Coordinates of C-alpha atoms and ligand atoms in Angstrom, one line a residue:
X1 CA -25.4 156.6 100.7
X2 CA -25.1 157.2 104.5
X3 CA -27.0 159.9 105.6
X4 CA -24.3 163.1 106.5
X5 CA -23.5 163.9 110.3
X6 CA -23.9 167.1 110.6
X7 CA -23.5 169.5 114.1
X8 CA -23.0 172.9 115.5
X9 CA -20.4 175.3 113.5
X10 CA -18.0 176.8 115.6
X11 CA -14.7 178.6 115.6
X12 CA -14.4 176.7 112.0
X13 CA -15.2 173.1 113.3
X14 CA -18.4 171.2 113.3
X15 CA -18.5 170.3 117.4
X16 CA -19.6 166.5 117.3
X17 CA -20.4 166.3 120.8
X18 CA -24.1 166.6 122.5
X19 CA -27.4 164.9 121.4
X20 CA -27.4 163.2 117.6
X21 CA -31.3 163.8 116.2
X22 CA -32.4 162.4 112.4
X23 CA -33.5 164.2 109.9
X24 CA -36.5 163.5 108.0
X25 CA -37.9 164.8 104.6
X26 CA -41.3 166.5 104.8
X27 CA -41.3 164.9 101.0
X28 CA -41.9 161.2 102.3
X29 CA -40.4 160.9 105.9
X30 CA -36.9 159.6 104.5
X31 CA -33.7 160.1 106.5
X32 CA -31.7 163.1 105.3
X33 CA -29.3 163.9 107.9
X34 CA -27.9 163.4 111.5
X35 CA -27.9 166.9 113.4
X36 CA -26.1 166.8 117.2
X37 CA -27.9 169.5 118.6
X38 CA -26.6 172.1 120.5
X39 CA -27.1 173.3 124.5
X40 CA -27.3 177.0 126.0
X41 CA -23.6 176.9 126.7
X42 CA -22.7 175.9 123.1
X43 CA -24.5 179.1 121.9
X44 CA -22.4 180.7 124.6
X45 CA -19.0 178.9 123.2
X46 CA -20.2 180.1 119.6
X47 CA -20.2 183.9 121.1
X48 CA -17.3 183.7 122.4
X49 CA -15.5 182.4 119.0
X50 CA -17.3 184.8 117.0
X51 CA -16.2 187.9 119.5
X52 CA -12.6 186.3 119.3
X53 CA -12.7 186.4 115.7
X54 CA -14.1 189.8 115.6
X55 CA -11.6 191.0 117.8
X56 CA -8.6 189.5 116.1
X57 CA -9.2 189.5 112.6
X58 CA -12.3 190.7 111.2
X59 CA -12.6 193.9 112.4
X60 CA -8.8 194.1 110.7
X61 CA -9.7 192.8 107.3
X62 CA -10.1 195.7 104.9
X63 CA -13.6 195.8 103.2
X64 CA -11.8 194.6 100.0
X65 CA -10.7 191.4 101.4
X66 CA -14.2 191.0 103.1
X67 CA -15.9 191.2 99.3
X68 CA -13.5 189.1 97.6
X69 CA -14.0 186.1 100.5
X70 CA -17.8 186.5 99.6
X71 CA -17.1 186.4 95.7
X72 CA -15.1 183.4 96.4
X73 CA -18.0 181.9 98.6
X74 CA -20.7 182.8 95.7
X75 CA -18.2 181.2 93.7
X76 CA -18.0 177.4 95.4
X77 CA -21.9 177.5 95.9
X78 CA -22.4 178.1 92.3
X79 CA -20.2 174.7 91.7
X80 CA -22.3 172.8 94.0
X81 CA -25.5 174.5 93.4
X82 CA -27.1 171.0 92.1
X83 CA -26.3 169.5 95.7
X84 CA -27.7 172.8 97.7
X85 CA -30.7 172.6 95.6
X86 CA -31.4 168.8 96.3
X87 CA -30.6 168.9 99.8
X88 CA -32.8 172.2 100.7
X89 CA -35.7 170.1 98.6
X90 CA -35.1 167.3 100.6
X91 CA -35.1 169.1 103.9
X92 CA -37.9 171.5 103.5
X93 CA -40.0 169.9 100.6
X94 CA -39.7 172.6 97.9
X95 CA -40.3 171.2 94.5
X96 CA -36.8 170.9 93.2
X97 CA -37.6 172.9 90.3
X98 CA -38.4 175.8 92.7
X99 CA -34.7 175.4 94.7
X100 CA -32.5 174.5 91.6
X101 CA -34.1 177.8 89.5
X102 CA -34.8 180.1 91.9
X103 CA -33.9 179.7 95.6
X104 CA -30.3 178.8 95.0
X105 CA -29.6 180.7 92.3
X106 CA -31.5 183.4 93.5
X107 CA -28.3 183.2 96.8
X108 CA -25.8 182.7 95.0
X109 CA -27.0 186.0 93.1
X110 CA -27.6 187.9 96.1
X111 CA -23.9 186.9 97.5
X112 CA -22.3 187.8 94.7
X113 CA -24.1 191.2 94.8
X114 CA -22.7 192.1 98.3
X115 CA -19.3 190.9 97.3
X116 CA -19.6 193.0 94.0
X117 CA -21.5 196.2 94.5
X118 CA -19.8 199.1 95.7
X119 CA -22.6 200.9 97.1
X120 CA -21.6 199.9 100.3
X121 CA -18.7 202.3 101.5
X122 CA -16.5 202.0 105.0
X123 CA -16.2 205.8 105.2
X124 CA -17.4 209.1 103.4
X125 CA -15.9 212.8 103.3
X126 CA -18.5 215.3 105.0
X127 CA -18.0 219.5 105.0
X128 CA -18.5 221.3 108.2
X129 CA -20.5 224.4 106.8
X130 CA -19.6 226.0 110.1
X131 CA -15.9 225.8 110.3
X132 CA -14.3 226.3 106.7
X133 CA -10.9 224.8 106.4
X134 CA -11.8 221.4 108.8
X135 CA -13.2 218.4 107.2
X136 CA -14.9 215.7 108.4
X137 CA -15.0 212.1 107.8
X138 CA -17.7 209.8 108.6
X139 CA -16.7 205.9 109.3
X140 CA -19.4 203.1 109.0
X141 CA -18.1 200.8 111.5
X142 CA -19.3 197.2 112.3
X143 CA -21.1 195.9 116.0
X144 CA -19.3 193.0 117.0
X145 CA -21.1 189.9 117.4
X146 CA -24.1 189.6 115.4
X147 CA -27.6 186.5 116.7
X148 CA -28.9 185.8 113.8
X149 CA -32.1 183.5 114.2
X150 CA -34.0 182.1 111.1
X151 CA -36.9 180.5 110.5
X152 CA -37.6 176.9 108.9
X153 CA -38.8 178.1 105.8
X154 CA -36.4 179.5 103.1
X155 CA -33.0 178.6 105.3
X156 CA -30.8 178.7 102.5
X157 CA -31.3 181.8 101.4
X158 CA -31.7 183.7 104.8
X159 CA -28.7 182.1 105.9
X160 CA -27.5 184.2 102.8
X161 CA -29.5 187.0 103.7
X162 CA -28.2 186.9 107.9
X163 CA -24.8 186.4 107.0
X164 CA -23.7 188.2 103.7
X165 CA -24.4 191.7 104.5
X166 CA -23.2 191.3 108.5
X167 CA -20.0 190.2 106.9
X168 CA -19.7 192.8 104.6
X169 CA -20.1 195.4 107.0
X170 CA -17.3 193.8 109.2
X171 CA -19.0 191.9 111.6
X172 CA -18.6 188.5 113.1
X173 CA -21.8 185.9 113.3
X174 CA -23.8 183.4 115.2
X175 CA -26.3 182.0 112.9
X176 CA -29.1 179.9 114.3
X177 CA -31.1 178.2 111.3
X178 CA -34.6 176.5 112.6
X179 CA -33.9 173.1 113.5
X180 CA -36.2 171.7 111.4
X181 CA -34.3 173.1 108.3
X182 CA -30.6 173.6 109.6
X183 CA -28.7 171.6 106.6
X184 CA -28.1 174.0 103.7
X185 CA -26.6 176.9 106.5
X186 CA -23.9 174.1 107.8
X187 CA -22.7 173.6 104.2
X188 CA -22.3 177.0 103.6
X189 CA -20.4 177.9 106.9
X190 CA -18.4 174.9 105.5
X191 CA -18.0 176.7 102.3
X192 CA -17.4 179.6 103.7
X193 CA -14.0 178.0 105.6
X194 CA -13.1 176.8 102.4
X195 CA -13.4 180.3 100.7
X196 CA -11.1 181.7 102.9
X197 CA -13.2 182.7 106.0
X198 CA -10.9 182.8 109.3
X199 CA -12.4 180.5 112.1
X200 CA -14.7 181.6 114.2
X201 CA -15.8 184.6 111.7
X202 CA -18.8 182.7 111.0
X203 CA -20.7 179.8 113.2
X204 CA -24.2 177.7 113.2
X205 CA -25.5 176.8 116.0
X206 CA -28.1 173.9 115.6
X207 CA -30.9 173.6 118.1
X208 CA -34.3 174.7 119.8
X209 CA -35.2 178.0 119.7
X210 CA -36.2 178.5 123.4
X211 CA -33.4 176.8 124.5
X212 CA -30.6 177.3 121.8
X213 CA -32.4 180.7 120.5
X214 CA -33.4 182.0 123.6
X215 CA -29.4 181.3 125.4
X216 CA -28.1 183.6 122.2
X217 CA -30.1 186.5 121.9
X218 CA -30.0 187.3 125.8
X219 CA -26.3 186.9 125.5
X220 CA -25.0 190.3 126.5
X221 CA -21.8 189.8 124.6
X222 CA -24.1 189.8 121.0
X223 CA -23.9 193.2 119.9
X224 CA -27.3 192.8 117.4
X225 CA -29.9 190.8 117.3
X226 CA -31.5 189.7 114.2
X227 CA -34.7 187.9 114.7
X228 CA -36.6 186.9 111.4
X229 CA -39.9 184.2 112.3
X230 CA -43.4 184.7 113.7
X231 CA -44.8 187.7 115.3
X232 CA -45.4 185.6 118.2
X233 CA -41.8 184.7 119.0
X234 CA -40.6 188.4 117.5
X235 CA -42.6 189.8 120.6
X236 CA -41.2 187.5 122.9
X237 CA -37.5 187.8 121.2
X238 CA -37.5 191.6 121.6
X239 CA -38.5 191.6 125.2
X240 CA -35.4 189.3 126.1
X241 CA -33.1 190.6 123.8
X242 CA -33.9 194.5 125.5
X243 CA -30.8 196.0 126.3
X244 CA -28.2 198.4 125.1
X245 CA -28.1 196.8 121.7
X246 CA -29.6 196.9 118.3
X247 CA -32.2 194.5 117.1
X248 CA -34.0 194.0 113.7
X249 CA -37.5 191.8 113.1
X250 CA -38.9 190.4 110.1
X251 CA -42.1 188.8 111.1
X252 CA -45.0 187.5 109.8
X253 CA -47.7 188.8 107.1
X254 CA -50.8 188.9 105.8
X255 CA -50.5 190.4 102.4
X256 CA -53.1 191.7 100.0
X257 CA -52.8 191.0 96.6
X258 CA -55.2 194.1 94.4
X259 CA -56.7 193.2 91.6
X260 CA -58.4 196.4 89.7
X261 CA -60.8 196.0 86.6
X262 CA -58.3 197.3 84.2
X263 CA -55.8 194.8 85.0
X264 CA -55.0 192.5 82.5
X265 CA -56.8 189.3 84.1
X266 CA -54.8 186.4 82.5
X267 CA -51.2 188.0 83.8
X268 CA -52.7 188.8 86.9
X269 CA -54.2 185.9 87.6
X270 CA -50.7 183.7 87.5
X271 CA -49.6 186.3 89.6
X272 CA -52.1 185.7 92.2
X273 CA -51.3 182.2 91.9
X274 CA -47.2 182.4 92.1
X275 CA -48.1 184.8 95.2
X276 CA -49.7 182.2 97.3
X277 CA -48.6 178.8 96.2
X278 CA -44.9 179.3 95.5
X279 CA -43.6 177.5 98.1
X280 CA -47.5 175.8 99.3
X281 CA -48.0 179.5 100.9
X282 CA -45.2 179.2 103.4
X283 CA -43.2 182.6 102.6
X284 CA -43.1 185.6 104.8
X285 CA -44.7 187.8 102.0
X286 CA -47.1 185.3 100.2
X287 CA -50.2 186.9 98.8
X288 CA -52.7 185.0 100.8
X289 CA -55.5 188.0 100.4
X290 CA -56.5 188.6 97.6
X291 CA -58.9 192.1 96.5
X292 CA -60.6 192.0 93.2
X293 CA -62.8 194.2 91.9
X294 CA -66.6 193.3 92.0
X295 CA -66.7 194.0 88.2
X296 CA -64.0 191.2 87.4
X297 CA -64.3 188.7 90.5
X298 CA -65.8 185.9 88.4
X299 CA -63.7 186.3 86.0
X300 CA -60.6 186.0 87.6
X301 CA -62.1 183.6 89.8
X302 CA -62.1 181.3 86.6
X303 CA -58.9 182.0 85.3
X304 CA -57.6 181.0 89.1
X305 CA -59.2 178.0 89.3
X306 CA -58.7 177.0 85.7
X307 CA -54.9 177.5 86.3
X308 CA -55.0 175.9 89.9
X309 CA -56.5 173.0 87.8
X310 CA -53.3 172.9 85.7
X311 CA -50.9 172.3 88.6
X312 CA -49.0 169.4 89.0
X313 CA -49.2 167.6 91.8
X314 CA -46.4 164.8 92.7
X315 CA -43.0 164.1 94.5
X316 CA -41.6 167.4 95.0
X317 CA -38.1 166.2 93.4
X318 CA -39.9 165.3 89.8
X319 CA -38.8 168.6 88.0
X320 CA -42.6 168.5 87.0
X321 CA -44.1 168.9 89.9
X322 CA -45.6 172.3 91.2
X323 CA -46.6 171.4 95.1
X324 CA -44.0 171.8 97.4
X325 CA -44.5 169.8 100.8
X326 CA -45.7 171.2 103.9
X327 CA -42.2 171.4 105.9
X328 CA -43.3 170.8 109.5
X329 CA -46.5 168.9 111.2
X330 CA -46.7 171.2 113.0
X331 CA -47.4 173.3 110.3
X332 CA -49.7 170.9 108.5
X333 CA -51.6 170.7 111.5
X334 CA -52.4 174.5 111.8
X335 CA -53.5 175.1 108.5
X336 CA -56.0 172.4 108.4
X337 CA -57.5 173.6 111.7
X338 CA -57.2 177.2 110.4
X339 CA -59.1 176.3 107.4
X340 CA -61.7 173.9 108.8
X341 CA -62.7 176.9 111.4
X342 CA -63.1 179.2 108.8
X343 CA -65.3 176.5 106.7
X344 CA -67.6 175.5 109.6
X345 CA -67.8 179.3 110.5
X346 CA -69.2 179.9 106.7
X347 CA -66.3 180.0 104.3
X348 CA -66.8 178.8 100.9
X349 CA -64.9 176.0 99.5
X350 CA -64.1 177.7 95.9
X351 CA -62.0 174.9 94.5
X352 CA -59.4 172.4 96.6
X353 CA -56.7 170.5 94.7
X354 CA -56.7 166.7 95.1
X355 CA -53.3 165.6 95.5
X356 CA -53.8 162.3 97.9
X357 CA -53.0 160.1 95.1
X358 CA -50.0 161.8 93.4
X359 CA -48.1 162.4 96.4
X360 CA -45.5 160.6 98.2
X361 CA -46.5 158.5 101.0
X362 CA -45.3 159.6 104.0
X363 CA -44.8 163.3 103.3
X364 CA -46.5 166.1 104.5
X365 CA -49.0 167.8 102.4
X366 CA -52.0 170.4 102.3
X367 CA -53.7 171.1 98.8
X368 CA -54.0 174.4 97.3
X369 CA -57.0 175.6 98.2
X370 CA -59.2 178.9 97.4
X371 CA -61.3 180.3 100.0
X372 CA -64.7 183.1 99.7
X373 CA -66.6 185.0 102.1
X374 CA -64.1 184.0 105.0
X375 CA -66.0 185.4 107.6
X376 CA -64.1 188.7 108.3
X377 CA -63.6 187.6 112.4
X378 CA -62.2 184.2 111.9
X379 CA -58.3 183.1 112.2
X380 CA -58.4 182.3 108.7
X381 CA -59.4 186.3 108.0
X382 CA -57.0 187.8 110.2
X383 CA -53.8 185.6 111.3
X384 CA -51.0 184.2 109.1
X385 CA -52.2 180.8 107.4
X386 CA -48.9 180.1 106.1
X387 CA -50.0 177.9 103.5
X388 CA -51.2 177.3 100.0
X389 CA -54.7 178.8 101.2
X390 CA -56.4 182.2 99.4
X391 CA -58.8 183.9 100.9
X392 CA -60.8 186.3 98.9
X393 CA -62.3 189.7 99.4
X394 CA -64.4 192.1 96.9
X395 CA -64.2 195.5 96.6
X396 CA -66.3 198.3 94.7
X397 CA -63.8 201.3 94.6
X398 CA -59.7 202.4 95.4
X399 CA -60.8 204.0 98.7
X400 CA -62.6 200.6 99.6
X401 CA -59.3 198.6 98.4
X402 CA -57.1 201.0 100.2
X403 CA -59.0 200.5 103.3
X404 CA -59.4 196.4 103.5
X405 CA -55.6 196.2 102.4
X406 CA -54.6 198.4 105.5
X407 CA -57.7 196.5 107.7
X408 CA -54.9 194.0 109.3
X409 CA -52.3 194.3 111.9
X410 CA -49.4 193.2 109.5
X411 CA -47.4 195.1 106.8
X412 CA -44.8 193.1 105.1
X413 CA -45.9 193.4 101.4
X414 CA -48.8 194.2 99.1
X415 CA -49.4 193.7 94.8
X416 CA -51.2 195.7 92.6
X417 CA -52.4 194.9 90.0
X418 CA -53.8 197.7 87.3
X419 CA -52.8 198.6 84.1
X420 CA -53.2 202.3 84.6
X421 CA -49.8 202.7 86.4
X422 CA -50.5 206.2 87.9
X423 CA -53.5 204.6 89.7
X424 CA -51.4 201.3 90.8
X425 CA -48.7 203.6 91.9
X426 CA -51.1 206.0 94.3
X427 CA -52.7 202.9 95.8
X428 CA -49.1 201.2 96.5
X429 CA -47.9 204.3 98.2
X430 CA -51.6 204.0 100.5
X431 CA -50.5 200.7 101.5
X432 CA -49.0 200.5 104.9
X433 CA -46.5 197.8 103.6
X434 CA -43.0 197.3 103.2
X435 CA -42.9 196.1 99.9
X436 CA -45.4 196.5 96.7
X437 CA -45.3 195.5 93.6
X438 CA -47.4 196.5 90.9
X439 CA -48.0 194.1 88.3
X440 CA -45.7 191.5 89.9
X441 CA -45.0 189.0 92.9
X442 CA -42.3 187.8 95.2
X443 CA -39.8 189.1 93.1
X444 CA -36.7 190.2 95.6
X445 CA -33.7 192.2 94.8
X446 CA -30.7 192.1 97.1
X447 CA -30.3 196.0 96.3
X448 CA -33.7 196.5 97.9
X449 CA -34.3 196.9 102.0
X450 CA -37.1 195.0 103.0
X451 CA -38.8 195.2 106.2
X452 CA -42.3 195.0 108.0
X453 CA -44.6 198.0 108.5
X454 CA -47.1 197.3 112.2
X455 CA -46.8 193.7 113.5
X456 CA -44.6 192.7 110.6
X457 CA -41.2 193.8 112.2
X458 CA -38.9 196.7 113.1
X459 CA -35.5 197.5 110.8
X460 CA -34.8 196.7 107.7
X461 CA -32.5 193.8 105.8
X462 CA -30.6 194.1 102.6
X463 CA -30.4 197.3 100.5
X464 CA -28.2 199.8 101.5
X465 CA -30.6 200.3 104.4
X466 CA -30.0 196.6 105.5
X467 CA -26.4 197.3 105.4
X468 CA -26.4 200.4 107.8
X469 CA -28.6 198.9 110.3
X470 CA -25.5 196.7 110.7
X471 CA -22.8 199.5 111.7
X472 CA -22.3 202.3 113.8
X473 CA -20.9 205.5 112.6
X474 CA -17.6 207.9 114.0
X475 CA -17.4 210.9 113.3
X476 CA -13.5 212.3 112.3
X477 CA -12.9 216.2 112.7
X478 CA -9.9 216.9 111.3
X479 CA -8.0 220.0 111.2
X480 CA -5.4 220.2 108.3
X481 CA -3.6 223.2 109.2
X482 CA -4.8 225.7 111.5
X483 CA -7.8 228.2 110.6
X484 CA -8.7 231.0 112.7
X485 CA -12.2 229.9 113.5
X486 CA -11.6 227.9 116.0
X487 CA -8.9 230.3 117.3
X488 CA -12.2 232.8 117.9
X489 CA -14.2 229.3 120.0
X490 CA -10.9 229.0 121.8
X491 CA -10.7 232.8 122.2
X492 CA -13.8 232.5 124.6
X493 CA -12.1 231.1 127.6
X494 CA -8.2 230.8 126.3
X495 CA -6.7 234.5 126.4
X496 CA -3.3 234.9 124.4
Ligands
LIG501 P1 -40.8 180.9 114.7 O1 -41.0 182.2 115.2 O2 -41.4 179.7 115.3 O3 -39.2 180.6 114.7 C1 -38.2 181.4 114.1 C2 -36.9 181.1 114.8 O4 -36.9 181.5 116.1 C3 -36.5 179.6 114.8 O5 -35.1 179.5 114.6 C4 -36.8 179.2 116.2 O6 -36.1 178.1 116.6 C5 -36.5 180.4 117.0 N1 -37.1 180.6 118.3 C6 -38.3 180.1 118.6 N2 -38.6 180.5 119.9 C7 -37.6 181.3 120.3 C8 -37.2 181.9 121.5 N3 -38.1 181.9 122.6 N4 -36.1 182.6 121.6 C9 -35.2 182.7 120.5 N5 -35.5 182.1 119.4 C10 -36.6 181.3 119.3 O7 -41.0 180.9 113.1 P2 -41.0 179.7 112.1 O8 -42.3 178.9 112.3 O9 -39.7 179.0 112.1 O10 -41.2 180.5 110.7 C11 -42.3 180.9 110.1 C12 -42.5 182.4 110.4 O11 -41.5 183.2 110.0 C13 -43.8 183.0 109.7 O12 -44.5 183.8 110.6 C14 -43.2 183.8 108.6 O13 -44.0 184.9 108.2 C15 -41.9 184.3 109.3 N6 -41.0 184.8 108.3 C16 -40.7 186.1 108.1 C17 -39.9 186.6 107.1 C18 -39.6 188.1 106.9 O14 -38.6 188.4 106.3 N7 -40.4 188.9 107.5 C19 -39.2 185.7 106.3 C20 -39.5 184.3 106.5 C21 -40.3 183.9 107.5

C-alpha cells in the first residue's frame, strides 16, 4: 500500500501545499508516511482559524455538546484502535504490544473520561458572608487560542492529553506534534471532524520546532501556551512565550525509584524494570535511578538482571517482543555518548542486553542496560538519559534515601517501594516530585494532575487542576431583590 500523504490540519482541511518530507520507521528505516511540512505563516493561518472558530462557535457550544463531541471522538478511535496502535508503532518504534494494550487504549480511556466525568463544572453558586440576600456565581470560562507543543515521544496520547481537556474547557487549539512523530495527532484531528468537531476548533500544524514551534508560541493572538519536551527548550519556550498570557511546562526528569528492605523484592523488582524500560526509557517520568537499600542491593540486583535476561528482544511489531526502538538518531546518538562517558569515567557495566542479532536491520536500537557506581558528577548521574539505562545508587537509612532522591534538579515523579505503608507514605510526601507511587510505576490516571516540581515544569495537566489552568474565572454578583445592606454602602456618599 502507498504510503498516506499527510500535512498540516487547519480550519478542518489538511493544507497540501509547502515542502513534502518521508517518514521513516525507527523499527527498520521503512517509509511510513509523506508529511508537507508547515512554515511560520502556516502556524500563523492555524491561529487565525482556531481564534475564528473560538470566536464563532466554540465559545457558544454548551459544555454538554463539548462532552458529547469527545465521547463521539473516543468512540471512532476505539473502532480503529488496531490502525492507531500500528501506525504509532510504526512511527515511534513502540513494541506493538505496548501501543495496542496500553497507549491507545490507555487515550481512548482518558477521552472518554473528559467527555464523561462531571467533575468539571462551567459555573458554581458562591455566598457573600458579607452581604446576606446577594449571591454570587462563579464562571469557569475558557482562554481562546490554546499552542500546544508536544514532544516525539508518546504523541498519541499527549495529543489526547493537549487537546481533550482544552476542548472541554471551551477552548479552541493549535497542536504541534514533534515532527518526528506527527502521524497519530493528524488522524485524530481527522477524527475529530468526523465526530462532529466545527472546522477550525481543532488544528495540527506539522513542522520544526524553532521554526514552526517557535512562530506559534510567540504568536500574541495564542492565549496559552502549553509547552511539554526538554528542560532545555522549556527554558527557552518560556522566555519567548513571556507576555500577558498563561503558560504550562512539563519537562524533563530524572526520577528515583526507592527500594526499602521490607519491600517485597520480586514485585518490586518488575517494577523497577517496567519503570525504566517501558518504552526503552524514553518517557518523561521513567525510573532511571534507582535507591536500594544496602541490605537488599544484591538481591534485587539479581532478580533485575535475571528478569532483564528474560526480555525479548525482536521487531517491535512481533506481539512478543519487549524492546521498543530508539525513536530518533538523534536520540540514539546521545545515549550511547551519555553512557560511554559515564563507563570510561568509572561506571560499572552491571549487565547489557544483546539485541544486535534479533533486531530489525535498519532500525534504531540501544539495549537495556544497568549501570553502578555512576560516578555521582557525570551526565549519566545528573541529566536526563532518556533511555533504557538504570543507574544505581545505595543507601543505608530513610533520611539518606530522602536526601539522594531530592539530590537532582528535576521533580517529575518518584516510586517507593516498602511494604510498611506508613513509612512509604512519609518518604513520598519528602519527595520533592509531582507524582509518587508507592508500590507501583507509570500508572497514569486522567483524574490525576500531573506536573513537575524544580526543573521539571510549571502548571499542571489533567485532573481537575489541569482543567482550571485552562480557564479564567468571572465573578457574578447578583442582587435578587433589594436588601438594605447595600442601601447602608450606598448611604455613605448617596443621601435620600
Ligand atoms: P524537545 O524539547 O526537543 O521538543 C519538544 C517540542 O518542542 C517538539 O515539538 C519540538 O519541535 C518543539 N520545539 C523545539 N524547539 C522549539 C522552540 N525553540 N520553540 C518552540 N518549540 C520548539 O523534546 P523532545 O526531544 O521532543 O522530547 C523529549 C523530552 O520531552 C524529554 O526531556 C522528556 O522528559 C520530555 N517530556 C516531558 C513530559 C512531561 O509530561 N513532563 C512528557 C513527555 C516528554
Amino acid at each position: 500500500m502507498e504510503p498516506k500523504k499527510y500535512a498540516s490540519f487547519i480550519g478542518g482541511a489538511y493544507d497540501y501545499e509547502g515542502e513534502e518530507r518521508g517518514v521513516y520507521s525507527p523499527i527498520d528505516g521503512r517509509l511510513v508516511a509523506h508529511v508537507v511540512m508547515a512554515t511560520p505563516e502556516k502556524a500563523d493561518r492555524a491561529v487565525d482559524a482556531a481564534q475564528d472558530a473560538f470566536k464563532r462557535v466554540w465559545s457558544k457550544t454548551p459544555l454538554s455538546e463539548r462532552r458529547r463531541i469527545l465521547l463521539r471522538l473516543a468512540e471512532i478511535i476505539q473502532a480503529r484502535s488496531d490502525e492507531y496502535a500500528l501506525l504509532e508503532s510504526l512511527n515511534t518504534g513502540k513494541t506493538l504490544r505496548q501501543t495496542t494494550f496500553m497507549d491507545v487504549p490507555l487515550g481512548i480511556e482518558h477521552l472518554s473520561y473528559f467527555g464523561r466525568s462531571l467533575e468539571f463544572k462551567d459555573s458554581r453558586e458562591i455566598v457573600h458572608p458579607e452581604y446576606p440576600g446577594t449571591k454570587g456565581v462563579v464562571q469557569y470560562l475558557p482562554l481562546g487560542v490554546v499552542a500546544a507543543v508536544a514532544p516525539w515521544n508518546v504523541p498519541f496520547l499527549m495529543a489526547v492529553w493537549k487537546v481533550a481537556p482544552a476542548l472541554l474547557a471551551g477552548n479552541t487549539v493549535v497542536l504541534k506534534p514533534s515532527h518526528f512523530t506527527p502521524l497519530t495527532a493528524l488522524e485524530l484531528a481527522e477524527d475529530a471532524k468526523r465526530a462532529g468537531l466545527p472546522d477550525g476548533v481543532l488544528n495540527v500544524v506539522v513542522g520544526e520546532g524553532r521554526v514552526v514551534g517557535d512562530a506559534l508560541i510567540q504568536n500574541t493572538k495564542v492565549a496559552h501556551v502549553s509547552f511539554t519536551g526538554s528542560t532545555k527548550t522549556g527554558l527557552d519556550v518560556a522566555k519567548k512565550a513571556a507576555g500577558l498570557r498563561r503558560i504550562t511546562l512539563e519537562l524533563g526528569g530524572k526520577s528515583p525509584n526507592i527500594v526499602f528492605e521490607d519491600a517485597d523484592i520480586d514485585r518490586a523488582a518488575k517494577g523497577v524494570l517496567f519503570g525504566i524500560y517501558l518504552n526503552s526509557g524514553q518517557l518523561c517520568e521513567s525510573g532511571s535511578r534507582l535507591l536500594v537499600h544496602s541490605a537488599v542491593k544484591q538481591r534485587l540486583l539479581a532478580k533485575i538482571v535475571e528478569y532483564m535476561r528474560r526480555m525479548n528482544p525482536g521487531n517491535p511489531l512481533d506481539m512478543e517482543t519487549d524492546v521498543s526502538a530508539i525513536t530518533t538518531a538523534e536520540q540514539k546518538n546521545k545515549i550511547e555518548l551519555m553512557v560511554d562517558s559515564a563507563v570510561t569515567q568509572g561506571a560499572r557495566l552491571v549487565y547489557s542486553k544483546d539485541i544486535t542479532k534479533s533486531v530489525p536491520e535498519g532500525g534504531l536500537y540501544y539495549p537495556p542496560t544497568l549501570l553502578d557506581n555512576v560516578p555521582p558528577h557525570t551526565e549519566a548521574a545528573r541529566e536526563e538519559i532518556f533511555g533504557p539505562v538504570l543507574t544505581v545508587l545505595e543507601f543505608e537509612d530513610e533520611e539518606e534515601a530522602v536526601a539522594i532522591a531530592n539530590d537532582t534538579e528535576y521533580g517529575l515523579a518518584a516510586g517507593v517501594w516498602s511494604q510498611d505503608i506508613d513509612k512509604a507514605r512519609r518518604v513520598a510526601e519528602a519527595i520533592e516530585a509531582g507524582t509518587v507511587w508507592i508500590n507501583e510505576y507509570h500508572l497514569l490516571s486522567a483524574a490525576a494532575p500531573r506536573g513537575g516540581f524544580k526543573k521539571s515544569g510549571i502548571g499542571r495537566e489533567l485532573g481537575l487542576e489541569g482543567l482550571l489552568e485552562l480557564t479564567q474565572t468571572r465573578h457574578l454578583f447578583i442582587n435578587q431583590g433589594g436588601g438594605d445592606l447595600s442601601e447602608v454602602a450606598y448611604s455613605l456618599v448617596v443621601r435620600e
